[in-house]
């Protein structure tokens, strides 16, 4: 896996606090029963997005990206729509985790995805993308 595929937010970025709970590559491997190389491939394949956070710049993934069975399948299409608009991975994460009072559920687009509003979130992602 190329290190340049992992986004590094600017030093003044509050993305770490905005997202809340993060999982490192070893955390994901342990939680999902996967080899570290499989977790890295999951990131490379953009099934989940990762950024480098904290003082040690550890590769981390938002914990909300995972359900009982693994990465949430509804994420990849949303990543694609937002990425097609040239948003960086850090910008996509910011969009997904920024609270929005106009959503059908309280919270951010990620909360709406978790509540089953994939179509609404994708529609808004398309609007944000263009």
Coordinates of C-alpha atoms in Angstrom, one line a residue:
X1 CA 0.0 0.0 0.0
X2 CA 1.4 3.4 -0.9
X3 CA 1.7 5.8 2.0
X4 CA 0.4 8.7 -0.3
X5 CA -3.0 7.0 -0.4
X6 CA -3.6 8.0 3.2
X7 CA -4.8 11.5 3.7
X8 CA -3.0 13.7 6.2
X9 CA -5.3 16.5 7.4
X10 CA -3.7 19.9 8.0
X11 CA -2.2 20.5 11.4
X12 CA -4.9 22.9 12.4
X13 CA -7.7 20.5 11.3
X14 CA -10.2 19.5 14.0
X15 CA -11.2 16.3 12.0
X16 CA -10.0 14.1 14.8
X17 CA -12.5 15.6 17.3
X18 CA -15.3 15.9 14.7
X19 CA -15.3 12.2 14.0
X20 CA -14.8 11.1 17.6
X21 CA -14.0 7.4 17.8
X22 CA -11.2 6.1 15.5
X23 CA -9.8 2.7 14.9
X24 CA -6.2 2.0 13.9
X25 CA -5.2 -0.7 11.4
X26 CA -4.4 -3.2 14.2
X27 CA -7.7 -2.3 16.0
X28 CA -9.6 -3.1 12.8
X29 CA -7.7 -6.4 12.2
X30 CA -8.4 -7.5 15.8
X31 CA -12.1 -6.5 15.7
X32 CA -12.8 -8.0 12.3
X33 CA -10.5 -11.0 12.6
X34 CA -8.4 -9.9 9.6
X35 CA -4.7 -9.8 8.8
X36 CA -3.2 -6.3 8.8
X37 CA -2.5 -6.7 5.0
X38 CA -6.3 -7.3 4.5
X39 CA -7.1 -4.2 6.4
X40 CA -4.6 -2.1 4.4
X41 CA -6.2 -3.5 1.2
X42 CA -9.6 -2.5 2.4
X43 CA -8.3 1.0 2.8
X44 CA -6.6 0.9 -0.6
X45 CA -9.8 -0.4 -2.2
X46 CA -11.6 2.6 -0.6
X47 CA -14.1 0.4 1.3
X48 CA -13.3 2.7 4.1
X49 CA -11.3 6.0 4.2
X50 CA -8.3 6.5 6.5
X51 CA -6.4 9.6 7.5
X52 CA -3.3 10.1 9.7
X53 CA -4.3 11.6 13.1
X54 CA -2.8 12.4 16.4
X55 CA 0.7 13.4 17.4
X56 CA 2.2 10.2 15.9
X57 CA 0.1 10.5 12.7
X58 CA -1.3 7.0 13.0
X59 CA -3.4 5.7 10.1
X60 CA -6.9 5.7 11.5
X61 CA -10.5 5.0 10.2
X62 CA -13.7 6.3 11.8
X63 CA -15.2 3.5 13.9
X64 CA -18.7 4.3 12.5
X65 CA -17.6 2.9 9.2
X66 CA -17.9 -0.6 10.6
X67 CA -20.9 -2.7 11.4
X68 CA -21.0 -6.3 12.8
X69 CA -20.1 -7.8 9.5
X70 CA -17.4 -5.3 8.5
X71 CA -17.3 -2.0 6.4
X72 CA -20.8 -0.6 5.8
X73 CA -21.6 -1.3 2.1
X74 CA -23.5 2.0 1.7
X75 CA -20.2 4.0 2.1
X76 CA -18.4 3.2 -1.1
X77 CA -20.9 4.9 -3.4
X78 CA -21.0 8.0 -1.2
X79 CA -17.2 8.1 -1.2
X80 CA -17.2 7.8 -5.0
X81 CA -19.7 10.6 -5.5
X82 CA -17.8 13.0 -3.2
X83 CA -14.4 11.9 -4.6
X84 CA -15.6 12.6 -8.2
X85 CA -15.9 16.2 -7.2
X86 CA -12.2 16.2 -6.3
X87 CA -12.8 16.2 -2.5
X88 CA -9.8 14.8 -0.6
X89 CA -10.4 11.9 1.8
X90 CA -10.1 14.4 4.7
X91 CA -12.7 16.6 3.1
X92 CA -15.0 13.7 2.5
X93 CA -14.7 12.7 6.2
X94 CA -15.4 16.3 7.2
X95 CA -18.6 16.3 5.0
X96 CA -19.8 13.0 6.4
X97 CA -19.3 14.0 10.1
X98 CA -20.3 17.7 10.1
X99 CA -23.7 18.1 11.8
X100 CA -26.5 19.2 9.5
X101 CA -29.9 20.3 11.0
X102 CA -31.7 19.8 7.7
X103 CA -31.2 16.0 7.6
X104 CA -34.1 13.7 8.4
X105 CA -32.3 12.5 11.6
X106 CA -30.3 14.5 14.2
X107 CA -26.6 14.6 13.5
X108 CA -24.4 14.4 10.4
X109 CA -24.7 12.7 7.1
X110 CA -22.9 9.7 8.6
X111 CA -25.7 9.4 11.2
X112 CA -28.3 9.6 8.4
X113 CA -26.5 6.7 6.6
X114 CA -26.6 4.6 9.8
X115 CA -30.3 5.4 10.2
X116 CA -31.0 4.0 6.6
X117 CA -31.2 7.3 4.7
X118 CA -28.7 6.3 2.0
X119 CA -30.6 7.8 -0.9
X120 CA -31.0 11.2 0.9
X121 CA -27.3 11.3 1.8
X122 CA -26.3 10.4 -1.8
X123 CA -28.6 13.0 -3.2
X124 CA -26.9 15.6 -0.9
X125 CA -23.5 14.3 -1.8
X126 CA -24.3 14.8 -5.5
X127 CA -25.4 18.4 -4.7
X128 CA -22.2 19.0 -2.7
X129 CA -20.1 17.5 -5.5
X130 CA -21.4 19.8 -8.2

